[in-house]
Amino acid sequence: MALTVGSFDGVHLGHVDVIGHVVAAAKQTDSQSALITFEPHPRCVLDPGNCPQSITTLQEKLALVEAAGISHAIVLRFDRELASLSPQEFIERLAAVMDLRRWVIGYDFAFGRGRTGSAQWLREHGHQVEVVPPFTIDGHDLHSSEVRRLITAGDVDKANKLLGREYAMAGPVEAGEKVGRRLGFPTANIAVEPNKLIPALGAYAGRARLTPSPHRGEGRGEGPKLATTSADFVAALSVGYRPTFGGTQLRVEAFLLDFEGDLYQQRLELRFVRYLHPDIKFPDTDELVEQLMQDVADTRRIVTS
């Protein structure tokens, strides 16, 4: 087994580079590629006051890892007991369930109690180790913390370059107050998973992928049936509190251009392409509608150009 271990939050271009080396190492050693990741993020256990919000949920991470070519993705629950294992104890647990032929690790990899395990430690204990050098963009080493900083600041176009894809949030469509519908811009609100990183408040040009849920009442003749195929749309996105209406609940919502239909109980993936403007409190709904019209026009121009 060619193995890599890490948090892999974001599965950014640096992570994809490491995964590529693992897949290549598996071919060289006539074995299979494997990746071990942790849930929750180790820092959330070891330093709860500085628990980072997740760039990717576990489901998103595993899908991206699979798409990158890993044969086996293994999720270990990170807790105090796991953190207390010495490097040797951790290796023994792995060796009991897999044939470790080569380690492929990042240049800053450390493991075991007190982070005392390293590439040097592995080599001293008879393991084949390949250390992947830092992945650099514009002369800077790529880290998840930088991706997180950019998204939090709303600089999603730069974050997307580091991710190698558009930053996304996904969830089931929730019922809202139908404020957008009354203004002529019906929006779909998604339920955000706990600890998922939320971009800066404001409006964004983006996309939406509609993934239908199973039929309601299928086989029982109960309720309307939903669409059965996925579909992609250009979408004007909003992250905010609806300050014009005195809102107090954070909403992540999308107005799907050129779409008509029922979105409730379906799943939307929202992809953030570019930040447009901050969350604005307008003096009246006329000015709000005028801005929404401009957002839609800007979104269509940016996303379809």
mmCIF file of C-alpha atoms in Angstrom:
data_model
loop_
_atom_site.group_PDB
_atom_site.id
_atom_site.type_symbol
_atom_site.label_atom_id
_atom_site.label_comp_id
_atom_site.label_asym_id
_atom_site.label_seq_id
_atom_site.Cartn_x
_atom_site.Cartn_y
_atom_site.Cartn_z
ATOM 1 C CA MET A 1 0.000 0.000 0.000
ATOM 2 C CA ALA A 2 1.219 3.487 -0.853
ATOM 3 C CA LEU A 3 -0.086 5.701 1.936
ATOM 4 C CA THR A 4 -0.457 9.365 2.761
ATOM 5 C CA VAL A 5 -1.828 10.811 6.003
ATOM 6 C CA GLY A 6 -3.175 14.257 6.793
ATOM 7 C CA SER A 7 -6.160 16.534 7.336
ATOM 8 C CA PHE A 8 -6.486 17.440 3.647
ATOM 9 C CA ASP A 9 -9.004 20.167 4.464
ATOM 10 C CA GLY A 10 -9.885 21.875 1.208
ATOM 11 C CA VAL A 11 -8.200 19.290 -1.025
ATOM 12 C CA HIS A 12 -6.443 22.259 -2.648
ATOM 13 C CA LEU A 13 -3.837 22.075 -5.415
ATOM 14 C CA GLY A 14 -1.102 21.211 -2.919
ATOM 15 C CA HIS A 15 -3.114 18.285 -1.603
ATOM 16 C CA VAL A 16 -3.893 17.141 -5.142
ATOM 17 C CA ASP A 17 -0.160 17.221 -5.878
ATOM 18 C CA VAL A 18 0.522 14.924 -2.893
ATOM 19 C CA ILE A 19 -2.283 12.598 -3.982
ATOM 20 C CA GLY A 20 -0.780 12.431 -7.469
ATOM 21 C CA HIS A 21 2.507 11.262 -5.956
ATOM 22 C CA VAL A 22 0.660 8.613 -3.917
ATOM 23 C CA VAL A 23 -1.107 7.265 -6.991
ATOM 24 C CA ALA A 24 2.227 7.148 -8.860
ATOM 25 C CA ALA A 25 3.929 5.421 -5.922
ATOM 26 C CA ALA A 26 1.197 2.777 -5.857
ATOM 27 C CA LYS A 27 1.874 1.961 -9.493
ATOM 28 C CA GLN A 28 5.625 1.809 -8.877
ATOM 29 C CA THR A 29 5.233 -0.586 -5.952
ATOM 30 C CA ASP A 30 2.504 -2.668 -7.624
ATOM 31 C CA SER A 31 0.104 -1.832 -4.813
ATOM 32 C CA GLN A 32 -2.923 0.357 -4.147
ATOM 33 C CA SER A 33 -3.118 3.971 -3.080
ATOM 34 C CA ALA A 34 -4.566 4.914 0.289
ATOM 35 C CA LEU A 35 -5.213 8.136 2.178
ATOM 36 C CA ILE A 36 -5.914 8.507 5.880
ATOM 37 C CA THR A 37 -7.678 11.620 7.066
ATOM 38 C CA PHE A 38 -9.199 12.693 10.357
ATOM 39 C CA GLU A 39 -12.577 13.843 11.622
ATOM 40 C CA PRO A 40 -12.814 16.250 13.316
ATOM 41 C CA HIS A 41 -9.788 18.362 12.422
ATOM 42 C CA PRO A 42 -7.038 17.543 14.986
ATOM 43 C CA ARG A 43 -6.820 21.173 16.083
ATOM 44 C CA CYS A 44 -10.479 21.072 17.140
ATOM 45 C CA VAL A 45 -9.497 18.429 19.723
ATOM 46 C CA LEU A 46 -6.045 19.642 20.721
ATOM 47 C CA ASP A 47 -6.783 23.375 20.652
ATOM 48 C CA PRO A 48 -10.590 23.832 20.647
ATOM 49 C CA GLY A 49 -10.329 27.601 20.980
ATOM 50 C CA ASN A 50 -8.697 27.723 17.542
ATOM 51 C CA CYS A 51 -10.782 25.066 15.781
ATOM 52 C CA PRO A 52 -10.719 26.003 12.063
ATOM 53 C CA GLN A 53 -13.914 26.088 10.045
ATOM 54 C CA SER A 54 -13.951 23.381 7.390
ATOM 55 C CA ILE A 55 -13.188 24.355 3.805
ATOM 56 C CA THR A 56 -14.625 20.986 2.835
ATOM 57 C CA THR A 57 -17.108 18.895 4.750
ATOM 58 C CA LEU A 58 -16.162 15.254 5.178
ATOM 59 C CA GLN A 59 -18.515 14.270 2.347
ATOM 60 C CA GLU A 60 -17.001 16.888 0.043
ATOM 61 C CA LYS A 61 -13.463 15.903 0.982
ATOM 62 C CA LEU A 62 -14.013 12.221 0.268
ATOM 63 C CA ALA A 63 -15.616 12.976 -3.105
ATOM 64 C CA LEU A 64 -12.666 15.161 -4.105
ATOM 65 C CA VAL A 65 -10.125 12.594 -2.904
ATOM 66 C CA GLU A 66 -11.846 9.877 -4.919
ATOM 67 C CA ALA A 67 -11.925 12.110 -8.001
ATOM 68 C CA ALA A 68 -8.174 12.676 -7.593
ATOM 69 C CA GLY A 69 -7.569 8.932 -7.978
ATOM 70 C CA ILE A 70 -7.156 7.508 -4.471
ATOM 71 C CA SER A 71 -8.254 3.855 -4.230
ATOM 72 C CA HIS A 72 -8.934 3.766 -0.478
ATOM 73 C CA ALA A 73 -9.881 6.742 1.707
ATOM 74 C CA ILE A 74 -9.860 5.964 5.427
ATOM 75 C CA VAL A 75 -11.389 8.281 8.019
ATOM 76 C CA LEU A 76 -10.098 8.046 11.585
ATOM 77 C CA ARG A 77 -11.981 9.694 14.388
ATOM 78 C CA PHE A 78 -9.506 12.060 15.997
ATOM 79 C CA ASP A 79 -9.799 12.089 19.763
ATOM 80 C CA ARG A 80 -7.549 12.309 22.788
ATOM 81 C CA GLU A 81 -6.857 8.578 22.722
ATOM 82 C CA LEU A 82 -5.633 8.688 19.127
ATOM 83 C CA ALA A 83 -3.592 11.826 19.867
ATOM 84 C CA SER A 84 -1.884 10.039 22.779
ATOM 85 C CA LEU A 85 -0.452 7.248 20.604
ATOM 86 C CA SER A 86 3.300 7.255 20.106
ATOM 87 C CA PRO A 87 4.549 7.062 16.513
ATOM 88 C CA GLN A 88 5.335 3.368 16.998
ATOM 89 C CA GLU A 89 1.889 2.618 18.416
ATOM 90 C CA PHE A 90 0.229 4.410 15.506
ATOM 91 C CA ILE A 91 2.342 2.502 12.963
ATOM 92 C CA GLU A 92 1.547 -0.811 14.646
ATOM 93 C CA ARG A 93 -2.173 -0.145 14.343
ATOM 94 C CA LEU A 94 -1.798 0.594 10.648
ATOM 95 C CA ALA A 95 0.470 -2.394 9.992
ATOM 96 C CA ALA A 96 -2.132 -4.698 11.537
ATOM 97 C CA VAL A 97 -4.622 -3.882 8.764
ATOM 98 C CA MET A 98 -2.504 -2.953 5.727
ATOM 99 C CA ASP A 99 0.736 -3.814 3.968
ATOM 100 C CA LEU A 100 2.655 -0.527 4.073
ATOM 101 C CA ARG A 101 5.079 -0.398 1.159
ATOM 102 C CA ARG A 102 5.698 3.323 0.867
ATOM 103 C CA TRP A 103 4.816 6.505 2.692
ATOM 104 C CA VAL A 104 4.164 9.622 0.630
ATOM 105 C CA ILE A 105 4.024 12.682 2.857
ATOM 106 C CA GLY A 106 4.144 16.449 2.719
ATOM 107 C CA TYR A 107 7.328 18.269 3.684
ATOM 108 C CA ASP A 108 5.828 19.421 6.997
ATOM 109 C CA PHE A 109 4.276 16.073 7.973
ATOM 110 C CA ALA A 110 4.417 15.012 11.640
ATOM 111 C CA PHE A 111 2.446 12.431 13.575
ATOM 112 C CA GLY A 112 2.151 10.696 16.913
ATOM 113 C CA ARG A 113 2.137 12.039 20.447
ATOM 114 C CA GLY A 114 3.750 15.455 20.552
ATOM 115 C CA ARG A 115 4.222 15.315 16.742
ATOM 116 C CA THR A 116 7.381 13.285 17.325
ATOM 117 C CA GLY A 117 6.940 11.124 14.235
ATOM 118 C CA SER A 118 8.523 12.457 11.031
ATOM 119 C CA ALA A 119 9.999 11.390 7.722
ATOM 120 C CA GLN A 120 13.333 10.835 9.460
ATOM 121 C CA TRP A 121 11.677 8.719 12.156
ATOM 122 C CA LEU A 122 9.951 6.581 9.510
ATOM 123 C CA ARG A 123 13.203 5.996 7.623
ATOM 124 C CA GLU A 124 15.049 5.116 10.828
ATOM 125 C CA HIS A 125 12.389 2.478 11.473
ATOM 126 C CA GLY A 126 12.757 0.838 8.077
ATOM 127 C CA HIS A 127 10.007 2.531 6.053
ATOM 128 C CA GLN A 128 10.279 3.749 2.474
ATOM 129 C CA VAL A 129 9.376 7.431 2.469
ATOM 130 C CA GLU A 130 8.819 9.940 -0.306
ATOM 131 C CA VAL A 131 8.614 13.555 0.833
ATOM 132 C CA VAL A 132 6.689 15.833 -1.516
ATOM 133 C CA PRO A 133 8.160 19.352 -1.604
ATOM 134 C CA PRO A 134 6.023 22.429 -0.952
ATOM 135 C CA PHE A 135 3.520 23.345 -3.653
ATOM 136 C CA THR A 136 4.053 26.977 -4.555
ATOM 137 C CA ILE A 137 1.899 29.538 -6.355
ATOM 138 C CA ASP A 138 3.305 32.953 -7.212
ATOM 139 C CA GLY A 139 6.346 32.159 -5.097
ATOM 140 C CA HIS A 140 4.387 31.291 -1.940
ATOM 141 C CA ASP A 141 3.858 27.890 -0.318
ATOM 142 C CA LEU A 142 0.224 26.841 -0.469
ATOM 143 C CA HIS A 143 -1.529 26.243 2.876
ATOM 144 C CA SER A 144 -5.150 25.626 3.808
ATOM 145 C CA SER A 145 -4.965 28.596 6.159
ATOM 146 C CA GLU A 146 -4.445 30.939 3.202
ATOM 147 C CA VAL A 147 -7.416 29.459 1.354
ATOM 148 C CA ARG A 148 -9.487 29.902 4.500
ATOM 149 C CA ARG A 149 -8.340 33.520 4.889
ATOM 150 C CA LEU A 150 -9.254 34.415 1.312
ATOM 151 C CA ILE A 151 -12.724 32.882 1.530
ATOM 152 C CA THR A 152 -13.411 34.578 4.845
ATOM 153 C CA ALA A 153 -12.425 37.884 3.223
ATOM 154 C CA GLY A 154 -14.696 37.261 0.228
ATOM 155 C CA ASP A 155 -11.759 36.969 -2.162
ATOM 156 C CA VAL A 156 -13.182 33.817 -3.693
ATOM 157 C CA ASP A 157 -11.642 34.211 -7.141
ATOM 158 C CA LYS A 158 -8.133 34.041 -5.605
ATOM 159 C CA ALA A 159 -9.198 31.203 -3.307
ATOM 160 C CA ASN A 160 -10.521 29.312 -6.326
ATOM 161 C CA LYS A 161 -7.094 29.512 -7.977
ATOM 162 C CA LEU A 162 -5.550 27.842 -4.929
ATOM 163 C CA LEU A 163 -8.297 25.225 -4.754
ATOM 164 C CA GLY A 164 -8.217 24.445 -8.462
ATOM 165 C CA ARG A 165 -12.008 24.707 -8.518
ATOM 166 C CA GLU A 166 -14.789 27.019 -7.357
ATOM 167 C CA TYR A 167 -15.450 27.154 -3.629
ATOM 168 C CA ALA A 168 -18.747 25.437 -2.897
ATOM 169 C CA MET A 169 -21.362 25.071 -0.198
ATOM 170 C CA ALA A 170 -24.167 22.538 -0.401
ATOM 171 C CA GLY A 171 -27.283 21.632 1.526
ATOM 172 C CA PRO A 172 -30.995 20.922 1.324
ATOM 173 C CA VAL A 173 -33.251 23.812 0.367
ATOM 174 C CA GLU A 174 -35.061 25.222 3.390
ATOM 175 C CA ALA A 175 -38.337 27.093 3.531
ATOM 176 C CA GLY A 176 -37.818 30.845 3.920
ATOM 177 C CA GLU A 177 -39.966 33.933 4.435
ATOM 178 C CA LYS A 178 -40.501 34.281 0.642
ATOM 179 C CA VAL A 179 -39.139 37.836 0.740
ATOM 180 C CA GLY A 180 -37.343 37.376 -2.576
ATOM 181 C CA ARG A 181 -40.448 35.989 -4.227
ATOM 182 C CA ARG A 182 -42.418 39.099 -3.288
ATOM 183 C CA LEU A 183 -39.700 41.230 -4.888
ATOM 184 C CA GLY A 184 -39.656 39.180 -8.077
ATOM 185 C CA PHE A 185 -36.427 37.341 -7.227
ATOM 186 C CA PRO A 186 -37.368 34.025 -5.593
ATOM 187 C CA THR A 187 -34.353 32.626 -3.795
ATOM 188 C CA ALA A 188 -33.510 29.211 -2.437
ATOM 189 C CA ASN A 189 -32.038 29.097 1.083
ATOM 190 C CA ILE A 190 -29.732 26.199 1.888
ATOM 191 C CA ALA A 191 -29.097 24.639 5.282
ATOM 192 C CA VAL A 192 -25.387 24.971 6.063
ATOM 193 C CA GLU A 193 -23.559 22.067 7.697
ATOM 194 C CA PRO A 194 -22.054 22.740 11.139
ATOM 195 C CA ASN A 195 -18.550 24.249 11.084
ATOM 196 C CA LYS A 196 -18.620 24.766 7.307
ATOM 197 C CA LEU A 197 -16.607 27.824 6.314
ATOM 198 C CA ILE A 198 -18.914 30.670 5.286
ATOM 199 C CA PRO A 199 -17.636 33.354 2.889
ATOM 200 C CA ALA A 200 -17.690 37.047 3.759
ATOM 201 C CA LEU A 201 -21.139 38.613 3.929
ATOM 202 C CA GLY A 202 -22.263 39.979 0.600
ATOM 203 C CA ALA A 203 -23.413 39.204 -2.922
ATOM 204 C CA TYR A 204 -21.574 36.892 -5.295
ATOM 205 C CA ALA A 205 -21.723 35.799 -8.898
ATOM 206 C CA GLY A 206 -21.859 32.042 -8.974
ATOM 207 C CA ARG A 207 -23.398 28.810 -10.086
ATOM 208 C CA ALA A 208 -25.844 26.333 -8.640
ATOM 209 C CA ARG A 209 -26.117 22.605 -9.197
ATOM 210 C CA LEU A 210 -29.493 21.110 -8.428
ATOM 211 C CA THR A 211 -29.408 17.536 -7.140
ATOM 212 C CA PRO A 212 -32.913 16.113 -6.661
ATOM 213 C CA SER A 213 -33.822 14.254 -3.503
ATOM 214 C CA PRO A 214 -35.772 10.999 -3.660
ATOM 215 C CA HIS A 215 -39.399 11.338 -4.700
ATOM 216 C CA ARG A 216 -41.768 12.435 -1.995
ATOM 217 C CA GLY A 217 -44.342 9.735 -1.406
ATOM 218 C CA GLU A 218 -42.984 7.542 -4.205
ATOM 219 C CA GLY A 219 -45.190 4.518 -4.677
ATOM 220 C CA ARG A 220 -47.912 5.909 -2.405
ATOM 221 C CA GLY A 221 -49.339 8.610 -4.621
ATOM 222 C CA GLU A 222 -48.522 11.267 -2.042
ATOM 223 C CA GLY A 223 -47.515 14.777 -3.086
ATOM 224 C CA PRO A 224 -45.893 16.121 -6.253
ATOM 225 C CA LYS A 225 -42.856 14.366 -7.653
ATOM 226 C CA LEU A 226 -39.565 16.193 -8.019
ATOM 227 C CA ALA A 227 -37.211 16.263 -10.961
ATOM 228 C CA THR A 228 -35.003 13.189 -11.293
ATOM 229 C CA THR A 229 -31.879 14.624 -12.950
ATOM 230 C CA SER A 230 -29.197 17.068 -11.850
ATOM 231 C CA ALA A 231 -28.991 20.447 -13.554
ATOM 232 C CA ASP A 232 -26.605 23.418 -13.533
ATOM 233 C CA PHE A 233 -27.603 27.083 -13.457
ATOM 234 C CA VAL A 234 -25.983 30.485 -13.332
ATOM 235 C CA ALA A 235 -26.911 31.908 -9.923
ATOM 236 C CA ALA A 236 -26.762 35.198 -8.063
ATOM 237 C CA LEU A 237 -25.672 34.237 -4.541
ATOM 238 C CA SER A 238 -26.103 36.029 -1.246
ATOM 239 C CA VAL A 239 -24.591 35.508 2.198
ATOM 240 C CA GLY A 240 -26.096 37.769 4.819
ATOM 241 C CA TYR A 241 -28.812 38.787 7.245
ATOM 242 C CA ARG A 242 -31.181 40.669 4.915
ATOM 243 C CA PRO A 243 -30.449 43.968 6.719
ATOM 244 C CA THR A 244 -33.063 45.895 4.713
ATOM 245 C CA PHE A 245 -35.732 43.806 6.475
ATOM 246 C CA GLY A 246 -34.051 43.760 9.894
ATOM 247 C CA GLY A 247 -33.035 40.121 9.583
ATOM 248 C CA THR A 248 -31.171 38.429 12.418
ATOM 249 C CA GLN A 249 -30.601 34.965 10.931
ATOM 250 C CA LEU A 250 -27.697 34.300 8.594
ATOM 251 C CA ARG A 251 -28.897 33.171 5.176
ATOM 252 C CA VAL A 252 -27.003 31.553 2.332
ATOM 253 C CA GLU A 253 -29.266 31.764 -0.682
ATOM 254 C CA ALA A 254 -29.331 31.692 -4.458
ATOM 255 C CA PHE A 255 -31.445 33.162 -7.225
ATOM 256 C CA LEU A 256 -31.194 30.729 -10.123
ATOM 257 C CA LEU A 257 -31.268 32.530 -13.440
ATOM 258 C CA ASP A 258 -33.641 31.156 -16.070
ATOM 259 C CA PHE A 259 -35.227 28.676 -13.675
ATOM 260 C CA GLU A 260 -38.821 28.113 -12.695
ATOM 261 C CA GLY A 261 -39.944 25.317 -10.413
ATOM 262 C CA ASP A 262 -40.102 23.869 -6.925
ATOM 263 C CA LEU A 263 -36.754 23.565 -5.131
ATOM 264 C CA TYR A 264 -37.920 22.545 -1.668
ATOM 265 C CA GLN A 265 -36.615 19.206 -0.391
ATOM 266 C CA GLN A 266 -33.986 19.201 -3.103
ATOM 267 C CA ARG A 267 -30.258 19.710 -2.671
ATOM 268 C CA LEU A 268 -28.310 22.664 -4.029
ATOM 269 C CA GLU A 269 -24.584 23.050 -4.394
ATOM 270 C CA LEU A 270 -23.641 26.728 -4.627
ATOM 271 C CA ARG A 271 -20.339 27.629 -6.280
ATOM 272 C CA PHE A 272 -18.820 31.033 -5.629
ATOM 273 C CA VAL A 273 -17.173 32.681 -8.639
ATOM 274 C CA ARG A 274 -16.680 36.345 -7.710
ATOM 275 C CA TYR A 275 -17.517 38.766 -4.928
ATOM 276 C CA LEU A 276 -19.819 41.587 -6.055
ATOM 277 C CA HIS A 277 -20.478 43.810 -3.026
ATOM 278 C CA PRO A 278 -21.037 43.742 0.752
ATOM 279 C CA ASP A 279 -24.323 43.023 2.496
ATOM 280 C CA ILE A 280 -26.147 46.367 2.130
ATOM 281 C CA LYS A 281 -29.025 47.867 4.108
ATOM 282 C CA PHE A 282 -31.151 49.808 1.613
ATOM 283 C CA PRO A 283 -33.511 52.637 2.628
ATOM 284 C CA ASP A 284 -36.395 51.068 0.685
ATOM 285 C CA THR A 285 -37.260 48.019 -1.400
ATOM 286 C CA ASP A 286 -37.120 49.966 -4.691
ATOM 287 C CA GLU A 287 -33.390 50.509 -4.279
ATOM 288 C CA LEU A 288 -32.971 46.895 -3.207
ATOM 289 C CA VAL A 289 -34.742 45.659 -6.342
ATOM 290 C CA GLU A 290 -32.591 47.940 -8.477
ATOM 291 C CA GLN A 291 -29.462 46.420 -6.919
ATOM 292 C CA LEU A 292 -30.799 42.888 -7.375
ATOM 293 C CA MET A 293 -31.349 43.593 -11.061
ATOM 294 C CA GLN A 294 -27.764 44.816 -11.320
ATOM 295 C CA ASP A 295 -26.475 41.754 -9.442
ATOM 296 C CA VAL A 296 -28.284 39.449 -11.858
ATOM 297 C CA ALA A 297 -26.870 41.292 -14.870
ATOM 298 C CA ASP A 298 -23.349 41.247 -13.414
ATOM 299 C CA THR A 299 -23.659 37.577 -12.535
ATOM 300 C CA ARG A 300 -24.751 36.618 -16.026
ATOM 301 C CA ARG A 301 -21.891 38.621 -17.568
ATOM 302 C CA ILE A 302 -19.209 37.271 -15.219
ATOM 303 C CA VAL A 303 -20.215 33.620 -15.206
ATOM 304 C CA THR A 304 -21.052 33.225 -18.889
ATOM 305 C CA SER A 305 -18.170 35.263 -20.313
#
